PDB file of C-alpha atoms in Angstrom:
ATOM      1  CA  MET A   1       6.039   8.848  13.020  1.00 70.00           C
ATOM      2  CA  ASP A   2       6.919  12.114  14.700  1.00 85.00           C
ATOM      3  CA  TYR A   3       8.898  13.328  11.681  1.00 92.00           C
ATOM      4  CA  PHE A   4       6.343  13.010   8.871  1.00 95.00           C
ATOM      5  CA  ASP A   5       3.443  15.396   8.263  1.00 95.00           C
ATOM      6  CA  LEU A   6       1.599  13.003   5.961  1.00 97.00           C
ATOM      7  CA  ILE A   7       1.709   9.294   5.162  1.00 98.00           C
ATOM      8  CA  ALA A   8       0.153   7.793   2.028  1.00 98.00           C
ATOM      9  CA  GLY A   9      -0.023   4.034   1.591  1.00 97.00           C
ATOM     10  CA  THR A  10      -1.771   1.614  -0.750  1.00 97.00           C
ATOM     11  CA  SER A  11      -2.744  -2.023  -0.170  1.00 95.00           C
ATOM     12  CA  THR A  12      -0.203  -3.605   2.205  1.00 94.00           C
ATOM     13  CA  GLY A  13       1.369  -0.135   2.342  1.00 95.00           C
ATOM     14  CA  GLY A  14      -2.020   1.165   3.481  1.00 97.00           C
ATOM     15  CA  ILE A  15      -2.046  -1.361   6.319  1.00 96.00           C
ATOM     16  CA  ILE A  16       1.449  -0.243   7.317  1.00 96.00           C
ATOM     17  CA  ALA A  17       0.421   3.433   7.110  1.00 97.00           C
ATOM     18  CA  LEU A  18      -2.526   2.759   9.413  1.00 97.00           C
ATOM     19  CA  CYS A  19      -0.280   0.909  11.871  1.00 96.00           C
ATOM     20  CA  LEU A  20       2.209   3.760  12.007  1.00 96.00           C
ATOM     21  CA  GLY A  21      -0.480   6.443  12.142  1.00 96.00           C
ATOM     22  CA  LEU A  22      -2.138   4.688  15.072  1.00 96.00           C
ATOM     23  CA  GLY A  23       1.132   4.513  16.962  1.00 94.00           C
ATOM     24  CA  LEU A  24       2.323   0.950  16.439  1.00 94.00           C
ATOM     25  CA  PRO A  25       6.138   0.703  16.349  1.00 91.00           C
ATOM     26  CA  ALA A  26       7.728  -0.579  13.148  1.00 88.00           C
ATOM     27  CA  GLU A  27       8.966  -3.703  14.934  1.00 88.00           C
ATOM     28  CA  SER A  28       5.371  -4.668  15.760  1.00 90.00           C
ATOM     29  CA  VAL A  29       4.350  -4.198  12.136  1.00 90.00           C
ATOM     30  CA  ALA A  30       7.137  -6.527  10.983  1.00 89.00           C
ATOM     31  CA  THR A  31       6.126  -9.070  13.610  1.00 90.00           C
ATOM     32  CA  PHE A  32       2.526  -8.929  12.388  1.00 91.00           C
ATOM     33  CA  TYR A  33       3.545  -9.902   8.849  1.00 89.00           C
ATOM     34  CA  LYS A  34       5.879 -12.671   9.969  1.00 87.00           C
ATOM     35  CA  ARG A  35       3.317 -14.129  12.354  1.00 89.00           C
ATOM     36  CA  HIS A  36       0.243 -13.951  10.144  1.00 87.00           C
ATOM     37  CA  GLY A  37       1.638 -14.180   6.604  1.00 83.00           C
ATOM     38  CA  PRO A  38       1.809 -17.991   6.429  1.00 81.00           C
ATOM     39  CA  ARG A  39      -1.752 -18.312   7.722  1.00 80.00           C
ATOM     40  CA  LEU A  40      -3.300 -15.501   5.710  1.00 79.00           C
ATOM     41  CA  PHE A  41      -1.877 -16.499   2.351  1.00 77.00           C
ATOM     42  CA  ARG A  42      -1.867 -20.244   2.379  1.00 68.00           C
ATOM     43  CA  GLU A  43      -3.339 -21.676  -0.799  1.00 57.00           C
ATOM     44  CA  TRP A  44      -6.328 -23.521   0.580  1.00 50.00           C
ATOM     45  CA  TRP A  45      -6.889 -25.520  -2.617  1.00 47.00           C
ATOM     46  CA  GLY A  46      -3.256 -26.578  -3.049  1.00 50.00           C
ATOM     47  CA  VAL A  47      -2.333 -27.217  -6.661  1.00 53.00           C
ATOM     48  CA  SER A  48      -5.201 -29.520  -7.630  1.00 58.00           C
ATOM     49  CA  LEU A  49      -7.274 -29.089 -10.757  1.00 64.00           C
ATOM     50  CA  LEU A  50     -10.309 -28.636  -8.527  1.00 65.00           C
ATOM     51  CA  GLY A  51      -8.507 -25.868  -6.705  1.00 63.00           C
ATOM     52  CA  CYS A  52      -7.628 -24.075  -9.934  1.00 67.00           C
ATOM     53  CA  ALA A  53     -11.264 -24.342 -10.992  1.00 70.00           C
ATOM     54  CA  LYS A  54     -12.379 -22.789  -7.673  1.00 73.00           C
ATOM     55  CA  HIS A  55     -10.150 -19.795  -8.311  1.00 71.00           C
ATOM     56  CA  LEU A  56     -12.095 -19.087 -11.492  1.00 77.00           C
ATOM     57  CA  LEU A  57     -15.117 -18.256  -9.315  1.00 80.00           C
ATOM     58  CA  PHE A  58     -13.827 -17.381  -5.856  1.00 79.00           C
ATOM     59  CA  ALA A  59     -11.141 -15.209  -4.285  1.00 84.00           C
ATOM     60  CA  LYS A  60      -7.868 -16.996  -3.654  1.00 83.00           C
ATOM     61  CA  HIS A  61      -7.662 -16.109   0.046  1.00 81.00           C
ATOM     62  CA  SER A  62      -9.997 -15.777   3.017  1.00 84.00           C
ATOM     63  CA  ALA A  63     -11.161 -12.292   3.919  1.00 91.00           C
ATOM     64  CA  ARG A  64     -12.171 -13.595   7.338  1.00 92.00           C
ATOM     65  CA  ARG A  65      -8.622 -14.623   8.244  1.00 91.00           C
ATOM     66  CA  LEU A  66      -7.276 -11.202   7.263  1.00 93.00           C
ATOM     67  CA  GLN A  67     -10.045  -9.420   9.146  1.00 95.00           C
ATOM     68  CA  ASP A  68      -9.368 -11.441  12.288  1.00 95.00           C
ATOM     69  CA  ALA A  69      -5.647 -10.685  12.087  1.00 94.00           C
ATOM     70  CA  LEU A  70      -6.268  -6.951  11.585  1.00 96.00           C
ATOM     71  CA  THR A  71      -8.757  -6.881  14.439  1.00 97.00           C
ATOM     72  CA  GLY A  72      -6.009  -8.346  16.605  1.00 95.00           C
ATOM     73  CA  ILE A  73      -3.825  -5.272  16.081  1.00 95.00           C
ATOM     74  CA  PHE A  74      -6.398  -2.502  15.569  1.00 96.00           C
ATOM     75  CA  GLY A  75      -9.253  -3.670  17.770  1.00 96.00           C
ATOM     76  CA  ASP A  76     -12.154  -1.226  17.405  1.00 96.00           C
ATOM     77  CA  ARG A  77      -9.953   1.791  16.733  1.00 97.00           C
ATOM     78  CA  ARG A  78     -11.042   4.351  14.142  1.00 96.00           C
ATOM     79  CA  LEU A  79      -9.220   6.142  11.361  1.00 96.00           C
ATOM     80  CA  GLY A  80      -9.798   9.397  13.224  1.00 94.00           C
ATOM     81  CA  GLU A  81      -7.585   8.215  16.090  1.00 95.00           C
ATOM     82  CA  ALA A  82      -4.451   8.485  13.938  1.00 96.00           C
ATOM     83  CA  SER A  83      -1.873  10.939  15.254  1.00 95.00           C
ATOM     84  CA  THR A  84      -0.448  11.507  11.762  1.00 96.00           C
ATOM     85  CA  ARG A  85      -2.273  12.665   8.637  1.00 97.00           C
ATOM     86  CA  LEU A  86      -3.112   9.671   6.454  1.00 98.00           C
ATOM     87  CA  VAL A  87      -4.246   9.166   2.857  1.00 98.00           C
ATOM     88  CA  ILE A  88      -5.208   5.584   1.943  1.00 98.00           C
ATOM     89  CA  PRO A  89      -6.258   4.836  -1.683  1.00 98.00           C
ATOM     90  CA  ALA A  90      -8.954   2.351  -2.668  1.00 98.00           C
ATOM     91  CA  PHE A  91     -11.242   2.012  -5.698  1.00 98.00           C
ATOM     92  CA  HIS A  92     -15.061   2.136  -5.763  1.00 98.00           C
ATOM     93  CA  VAL A  93     -16.220  -0.857  -7.803  1.00 97.00           C
ATOM     94  CA  VAL A  94     -19.852   0.261  -8.017  1.00 97.00           C
ATOM     95  CA  GLU A  95     -19.217   3.802  -9.220  1.00 96.00           C
ATOM     96  CA  GLY A  96     -15.974   3.063 -11.066  1.00 97.00           C
ATOM     97  CA  GLN A  97     -14.231   5.948  -9.271  1.00 97.00           C
ATOM     98  CA  VAL A  98     -11.072   6.390  -7.219  1.00 97.00           C
ATOM     99  CA  HIS A  99     -11.646   6.512  -3.466  1.00 97.00           C
ATOM    100  CA  LEU A 100      -9.413   8.021  -0.802  1.00 97.00           C
ATOM    101  CA  PHE A 101      -9.685   7.495   2.941  1.00 97.00           C
ATOM    102  CA  LYS A 102      -8.355  10.552   4.777  1.00 97.00           C
ATOM    103  CA  THR A 103      -7.853  11.775   8.305  1.00 96.00           C
ATOM    104  CA  ALA A 104      -9.484  15.097   9.189  1.00 94.00           C
ATOM    105  CA  HIS A 105      -6.628  17.318   8.023  1.00 94.00           C
ATOM    106  CA  ASP A 106      -9.367  19.258   6.221  1.00 88.00           C
ATOM    107  CA  ALA A 107     -12.941  19.792   7.405  1.00 84.00           C
ATOM    108  CA  ARG A 108     -14.273  18.030   4.292  1.00 85.00           C
ATOM    109  CA  PHE A 109     -12.708  14.742   5.391  1.00 89.00           C
ATOM    110  CA  ALA A 110     -14.309  14.447   8.826  1.00 84.00           C
ATOM    111  CA  ARG A 111     -16.735  11.758   7.596  1.00 85.00           C
ATOM    112  CA  ASP A 112     -13.960   9.184   7.198  1.00 90.00           C
ATOM    113  CA  CYS A 113     -12.803   9.560  10.777  1.00 91.00           C
ATOM    114  CA  GLN A 114     -15.587   7.346  12.108  1.00 92.00           C
ATOM    115  CA  LEU A 115     -14.622   4.426   9.871  1.00 95.00           C
ATOM    116  CA  SER A 116     -12.919   1.501  11.579  1.00 97.00           C
ATOM    117  CA  ALA A 117      -9.236   0.996  10.883  1.00 97.00           C
ATOM    118  CA  VAL A 118     -10.038  -2.638  10.040  1.00 97.00           C
ATOM    119  CA  ASP A 119     -12.514  -1.564   7.342  1.00 97.00           C
ATOM    120  CA  VAL A 120     -10.019   0.852   5.787  1.00 98.00           C
ATOM    121  CA  ALA A 121      -7.249  -1.758   5.843  1.00 97.00           C
ATOM    122  CA  MET A 122      -9.487  -4.435   4.321  1.00 97.00           C
ATOM    123  CA  ALA A 123     -10.651  -2.102   1.548  1.00 98.00           C
ATOM    124  CA  THR A 124      -7.256  -0.823   0.457  1.00 97.00           C
ATOM    125  CA  SER A 125      -5.844  -4.372   0.349  1.00 96.00           C
ATOM    126  CA  ALA A 126      -8.765  -6.154  -1.379  1.00 96.00           C
ATOM    127  CA  ALA A 127      -6.756  -7.096  -4.474  1.00 94.00           C
ATOM    128  CA  PRO A 128      -9.088  -8.453  -7.187  1.00 93.00           C
ATOM    129  CA  THR A 129      -8.969 -12.280  -7.480  1.00 90.00           C
ATOM    130  CA  PHE A 130      -6.912 -12.489  -4.260  1.00 89.00           C
ATOM    131  CA  LEU A 131      -9.552 -11.105  -1.865  1.00 92.00           C
ATOM    132  CA  PRO A 132     -13.221 -10.148  -2.329  1.00 94.00           C
ATOM    133  CA  ALA A 133     -14.345  -6.531  -2.496  1.00 97.00           C
ATOM    134  CA  ARG A 134     -14.929  -4.900   0.888  1.00 97.00           C
ATOM    135  CA  LEU A 135     -18.280  -3.348   1.823  1.00 97.00           C
ATOM    136  CA  VAL A 136     -17.310  -0.748   4.433  1.00 95.00           C
ATOM    137  CA  GLU A 137     -19.482   0.842   7.127  1.00 92.00           C
ATOM    138  CA  SER A 138     -20.270   3.849   4.926  1.00 91.00           C
ATOM    139  CA  GLY A 139     -21.898   1.568   2.334  1.00 93.00           C
ATOM    140  CA  ASP A 140     -19.110   1.898  -0.230  1.00 95.00           C
ATOM    141  CA  GLU A 141     -17.923  -1.291  -1.925  1.00 98.00           C
ATOM    142  CA  LEU A 142     -14.203  -1.058  -2.558  1.00 98.00           C
ATOM    143  CA  VAL A 143     -11.179  -2.913  -3.866  1.00 98.00           C
ATOM    144  CA  ASP A 144      -7.418  -2.488  -3.628  1.00 96.00           C
ATOM    145  CA  GLY A 145      -6.125   1.020  -4.287  1.00 96.00           C
ATOM    146  CA  GLY A 146      -3.302  -0.575  -6.243  1.00 94.00           C
ATOM    147  CA  VAL A 147      -5.552  -0.727  -9.307  1.00 95.00           C
ATOM    148  CA  TRP A 148      -4.870   2.998  -9.771  1.00 96.00           C
ATOM    149  CA  ALA A 149      -2.287   4.082  -7.168  1.00 96.00           C
ATOM    150  CA  ASN A 150       0.146   1.184  -6.911  1.00 92.00           C
ATOM    151  CA  CYS A 151       2.792   3.756  -5.967  1.00 95.00           C
ATOM    152  CA  PRO A 152       0.934   6.507  -4.053  1.00 97.00           C
ATOM    153  CA  VAL A 153       3.769   9.039  -4.107  1.00 97.00           C
ATOM    154  CA  LEU A 154       1.845  11.383  -6.417  1.00 97.00           C
ATOM    155  CA  VAL A 155      -1.264  11.016  -4.242  1.00 98.00           C
ATOM    156  CA  GLY A 156       0.730  12.236  -1.254  1.00 98.00           C
ATOM    157  CA  VAL A 157       2.368  15.093  -3.131  1.00 98.00           C
ATOM    158  CA  ILE A 158      -0.937  16.401  -4.487  1.00 97.00           C
ATOM    159  CA  GLU A 159      -2.539  16.083  -1.056  1.00 97.00           C
ATOM    160  CA  ALA A 160       0.243  18.136   0.541  1.00 97.00           C
ATOM    161  CA  ILE A 161       0.042  20.856  -2.104  1.00 97.00           C
ATOM    162  CA  ARG A 162      -3.742  21.047  -2.426  1.00 96.00           C
ATOM    163  CA  PHE A 163      -4.940  20.468   1.140  1.00 94.00           C
ATOM    164  CA  LEU A 164      -1.952  21.243   3.372  1.00 94.00           C
ATOM    165  CA  GLY A 165      -1.073  24.389   1.459  1.00 94.00           C
ATOM    166  CA  LYS A 166       2.548  23.435   0.851  1.00 95.00           C
ATOM    167  CA  ARG A 167       4.629  24.703  -2.040  1.00 96.00           C
ATOM    168  CA  PRO A 168       6.428  22.036  -4.083  1.00 96.00           C
ATOM    169  CA  GLU A 169       9.819  23.351  -3.058  1.00 95.00           C
ATOM    170  CA  GLU A 170       8.890  22.861   0.614  1.00 94.00           C
ATOM    171  CA  LEU A 171       8.288  19.139   0.274  1.00 96.00           C
ATOM    172  CA  SER A 172      10.647  16.253   0.910  1.00 95.00           C
ATOM    173  CA  VAL A 173       9.277  12.804   0.133  1.00 97.00           C
ATOM    174  CA  LEU A 174      10.400   9.391   1.343  1.00 97.00           C
ATOM    175  CA  SER A 175       8.939   6.758  -0.991  1.00 96.00           C
ATOM    176  CA  VAL A 176       9.274   3.157   0.189  1.00 94.00           C
ATOM    177  CA  GLY A 177       8.354   0.335  -2.192  1.00 91.00           C
ATOM    178  CA  THR A 178       7.494  -3.274  -1.419  1.00 86.00           C
ATOM    179  CA  THR A 179       9.968  -4.677  -3.991  1.00 84.00           C
ATOM    180  CA  ASN A 180       9.409  -5.024  -7.710  1.00 82.00           C
ATOM    181  CA  GLY A 181      10.164  -7.913  -9.998  1.00 81.00           C
ATOM    182  CA  VAL A 182      12.778  -7.643 -12.723  1.00 85.00           C
ATOM    183  CA  PHE A 183      10.851  -6.123 -15.631  1.00 87.00           C
ATOM    184  CA  ALA A 184      11.100  -8.498 -18.549  1.00 88.00           C
ATOM    185  CA  ILE A 185       8.447  -9.031 -21.211  1.00 91.00           C
ATOM    186  CA  PRO A 186       9.438 -11.956 -23.475  1.00 91.00           C
ATOM    187  CA  LYS A 187      10.067 -11.159 -27.120  1.00 93.00           C
ATOM    188  CA  ARG A 188       7.391 -13.579 -28.294  1.00 92.00           C
ATOM    189  CA  THR A 189       4.835 -11.818 -26.090  1.00 93.00           C
ATOM    190  CA  ARG A 190       5.739  -8.425 -27.510  1.00 91.00           C
ATOM    191  CA  ARG A 191       5.690  -9.653 -31.098  1.00 93.00           C
ATOM    192  CA  TRP A 192       2.731 -12.060 -31.046  1.00 93.00           C
ATOM    193  CA  GLY A 193       0.521  -9.711 -29.027  1.00 92.00           C
ATOM    194  CA  GLY A 194      -2.276 -12.175 -28.210  1.00 92.00           C
ATOM    195  CA  VAL A 195      -4.277 -12.814 -25.053  1.00 91.00           C
ATOM    196  CA  LEU A 196      -2.415 -15.997 -24.086  1.00 91.00           C
ATOM    197  CA  PRO A 197       1.130 -14.594 -24.510  1.00 90.00           C
ATOM    198  CA  TRP A 198       0.267 -11.351 -22.699  1.00 92.00           C
ATOM    199  CA  GLY A 199      -1.905 -12.865 -19.956  1.00 89.00           C
ATOM    200  CA  PRO A 200       0.838 -13.692 -17.406  1.00 86.00           C
ATOM    201  CA  HIS A 201       2.500 -10.290 -17.874  1.00 87.00           C
ATOM    202  CA  VAL A 202      -0.388  -7.799 -17.888  1.00 89.00           C
ATOM    203  CA  VAL A 203      -0.418  -7.164 -14.124  1.00 85.00           C
ATOM    204  CA  GLN A 204       3.346  -6.600 -14.017  1.00 86.00           C
ATOM    205  CA  LEU A 205       3.104  -4.261 -17.002  1.00 90.00           C
ATOM    206  CA  MET A 206       0.332  -2.158 -15.466  1.00 90.00           C
ATOM    207  CA  MET A 207       1.901  -2.011 -12.003  1.00 88.00           C
ATOM    208  CA  ALA A 208       5.287  -1.005 -13.397  1.00 90.00           C
ATOM    209  CA  GLY A 209       3.662   1.601 -15.617  1.00 92.00           C
ATOM    210  CA  GLN A 210       1.744   3.124 -12.707  1.00 94.00           C
ATOM    211  CA  ALA A 211       4.755   3.322 -10.427  1.00 93.00           C
ATOM    212  CA  SER A 212       7.020   4.751 -13.118  1.00 94.00           C
ATOM    213  CA  ALA A 213       4.470   7.411 -14.086  1.00 96.00           C
ATOM    214  CA  ALA A 214       3.731   8.419 -10.488  1.00 96.00           C
ATOM    215  CA  LEU A 215       7.401   8.803  -9.583  1.00 96.00           C
ATOM    216  CA  ALA A 216       8.178  10.723 -12.777  1.00 96.00           C
ATOM    217  CA  GLN A 217       5.227  13.100 -12.384  1.00 97.00           C
ATOM    218  CA  ALA A 218       5.931  13.705  -8.695  1.00 97.00           C
ATOM    219  CA  GLY A 219       9.569  14.384  -9.593  1.00 96.00           C
ATOM    220  CA  LEU A 220       8.534  16.949 -12.192  1.00 96.00           C
ATOM    221  CA  LEU A 221       6.290  18.710  -9.672  1.00 96.00           C
ATOM    222  CA  LEU A 222       8.868  18.842  -6.891  1.00 96.00           C
ATOM    223  CA  GLY A 223      12.103  19.225  -8.786  1.00 94.00           C
ATOM    224  CA  LYS A 224      15.355  17.343  -8.606  1.00 91.00           C
ATOM    225  CA  GLY A 225      16.402  15.731  -5.349  1.00 92.00           C
ATOM    226  CA  ARG A 226      13.106  16.113  -3.480  1.00 95.00           C
ATOM    227  CA  ILE A 227      12.175  12.413  -3.543  1.00 96.00           C
ATOM    228  CA  THR A 228      14.146   9.674  -1.805  1.00 96.00           C
ATOM    229  CA  ARG A 229      13.090   6.332  -3.260  1.00 96.00           C
ATOM    230  CA  ILE A 230      13.815   3.014  -1.561  1.00 94.00           C
ATOM    231  CA  ASP A 231      12.828  -0.139  -3.399  1.00 91.00           C
ATOM    232  CA  GLU A 232      14.433  -3.466  -4.145  1.00 87.00           C
ATOM    233  CA  THR A 233      14.399  -5.144  -7.529  1.00 84.00           C
ATOM    234  CA  VAL A 234      14.100  -8.883  -6.984  1.00 83.00           C
ATOM    235  CA  PRO A 235      13.629 -11.934  -9.221  1.00 80.00           C
ATOM    236  CA  GLN A 236      10.051 -12.143 -10.458  1.00 74.00           C
ATOM    237  CA  SER A 237       9.517 -15.305  -8.404  1.00 71.00           C
ATOM    238  CA  ARG A 238      10.155 -13.235  -5.245  1.00 71.00           C
ATOM    239  CA  ALA A 239       7.685 -10.479  -6.148  1.00 64.00           C
ATOM    240  CA  ARG A 240       4.362 -12.334  -6.044  1.00 74.00           C
ATOM    241  CA  LEU A 241       1.669 -10.403  -4.194  1.00 75.00           C
ATOM    242  CA  ASP A 242       0.858 -13.200  -1.755  1.00 77.00           C
ATOM    243  CA  ASP A 243       4.041 -15.243  -1.430  1.00 77.00           C
ATOM    244  CA  TRP A 244       5.009 -15.311   2.239  1.00 77.00           C
ATOM    245  CA  ARG A 245       7.800 -17.877   1.847  1.00 79.00           C
ATOM    246  CA  HIS A 246      10.522 -15.273   1.321  1.00 80.00           C
ATOM    247  CA  LEU A 247       9.817 -13.094   4.360  1.00 82.00           C
ATOM    248  CA  ASP A 248      13.256 -13.753   5.850  1.00 85.00           C
ATOM    249  CA  GLU A 249      14.909 -12.725   2.604  1.00 85.00           C
ATOM    250  CA  LEU A 250      12.809  -9.558   2.401  1.00 85.00           C
ATOM    251  CA  GLU A 251      13.680  -8.703   5.983  1.00 86.00           C
ATOM    252  CA  GLY A 252      17.363  -9.113   5.115  1.00 89.00           C
ATOM    253  CA  ARG A 253      16.982  -6.799   2.126  1.00 88.00           C
ATOM    254  CA  ALA A 254      15.321  -4.198   4.341  1.00 87.00           C
ATOM    255  CA  SER A 255      18.187  -4.468   6.816  1.00 90.00           C
ATOM    256  CA  PHE A 256      20.659  -3.962   3.982  1.00 91.00           C
ATOM    257  CA  GLN A 257      18.869  -0.791   2.874  1.00 91.00           C
ATOM    258  CA  ALA A 258      18.784   0.494   6.450  1.00 90.00           C
ATOM    259  CA  ARG A 259      22.540   0.003   6.840  1.00 92.00           C
ATOM    260  CA  HIS A 260      23.498   1.520   3.516  1.00 93.00           C
ATOM    261  CA  ARG A 261      20.998   4.349   3.291  1.00 93.00           C
ATOM    262  CA  GLY A 262      20.173   5.019   6.937  1.00 92.00           C
ATOM    263  CA  GLY A 263      22.468   8.023   7.172  1.00 93.00           C
ATOM    264  CA  GLU A 264      21.005   9.613   4.065  1.00 93.00           C
ATOM    265  CA  ILE A 265      17.451   9.107   5.337  1.00 94.00           C
ATOM    266  CA  GLU A 266      18.236  10.358   8.824  1.00 93.00           C
ATOM    267  CA  LYS A 267      19.813  13.520   7.452  1.00 92.00           C
ATOM    268  CA  ALA A 268      16.883  14.241   5.133  1.00 91.00           C
ATOM    269  CA  PHE A 269      13.950  13.327   7.404  1.00 94.00           C
ATOM    270  CA  PHE A 270      14.871  12.899  11.063  1.00 92.00           C
ATOM    271  CA  ARG A 271      16.459  16.178  12.028  1.00 88.00           C
ATOM    272  CA  GLU A 272      13.308  18.047  13.031  1.00 88.00           C
ATOM    273  CA  ARG A 273      10.089  16.780  14.562  1.00 91.00           C
ATOM    274  CA  ARG A 274       6.873  17.757  12.833  1.00 90.00           C
ATOM    275  CA  ALA A 275       4.265  20.015  14.399  1.00 90.00           C
ATOM    276  CA  GLU A 276       1.514  18.177  16.261  1.00 91.00           C
ATOM    277  CA  PHE A 277      -1.356  17.053  14.049  1.00 92.00           C
ATOM    278  CA  VAL A 278      -4.649  18.473  15.309  1.00 90.00           C
ATOM    279  CA  PRO A 279      -7.660  17.118  13.377  1.00 89.00           C
ATOM    280  CA  VAL A 280     -10.060  19.702  11.979  1.00 87.00           C
ATOM    281  CA  LYS A 281     -13.511  19.622  13.563  1.00 75.00           C
ATOM    282  CA  PRO A 282     -16.580  19.575  11.299  1.00 66.00           C
ATOM    283  CA  GLY A 283     -17.915  23.068  10.587  1.00 57.00           C
ATOM    284  CA  SER A 284     -14.681  24.819  11.568  1.00 55.00           C
TER     285      SER A 284
END
């Protein structure tokens, strides 16, 4: 990541941001998902009525399996070991407040540097009902940053302006999504308006609304042409948060984007290496 001054990532994007910030090559990150996805996200209750009842009380997936997999790639490394500035959103479920993990690109953020990369990754990806909340070393109890920053592009832009001292016209942003389902709310849902018709569509509605707002607001701040957005719209059945069965298809879509937009991205982002990131020491 020698060409980016700051990386912001939420949930699985937060895990990827940590991997890249700690020096793992992109190929290793892809291998991690292909190797561990089927084990991490298997539905341990199958499709039985008993299993459905369990999901009313317990998280769908095992936090232990995810923690073990993350420990396999991060070991005991700390957020402060990142060689690129990072901002990783989560949400504090005790205080009801947004929470951001940050590298020490400002003296006020030095506290986070001692947190384990595994803790940060577990917290930002603890999607409610899919995984339990994460109690991190600092004592904060956190869930997935996607509840407020599903698309963290605005988080990154504000961070660069407020804490890195950049002017909006100086910024160029590469925003990479993790696919989105075709947005389609049935007519009967829109017209009836009840809990049962809306229930299956509320998450999609909120996620789409967040991403659309963040991209629009960031675009207004930066001006035309400052954001390069890469995201694939796929059938809704391919956009489930924990469906690992379509990894080969997703990898093919990523390859397609790389072939067709690689030149554009290289021209915009890979012409000049960034200055070395030197973390700020406490009290300086």
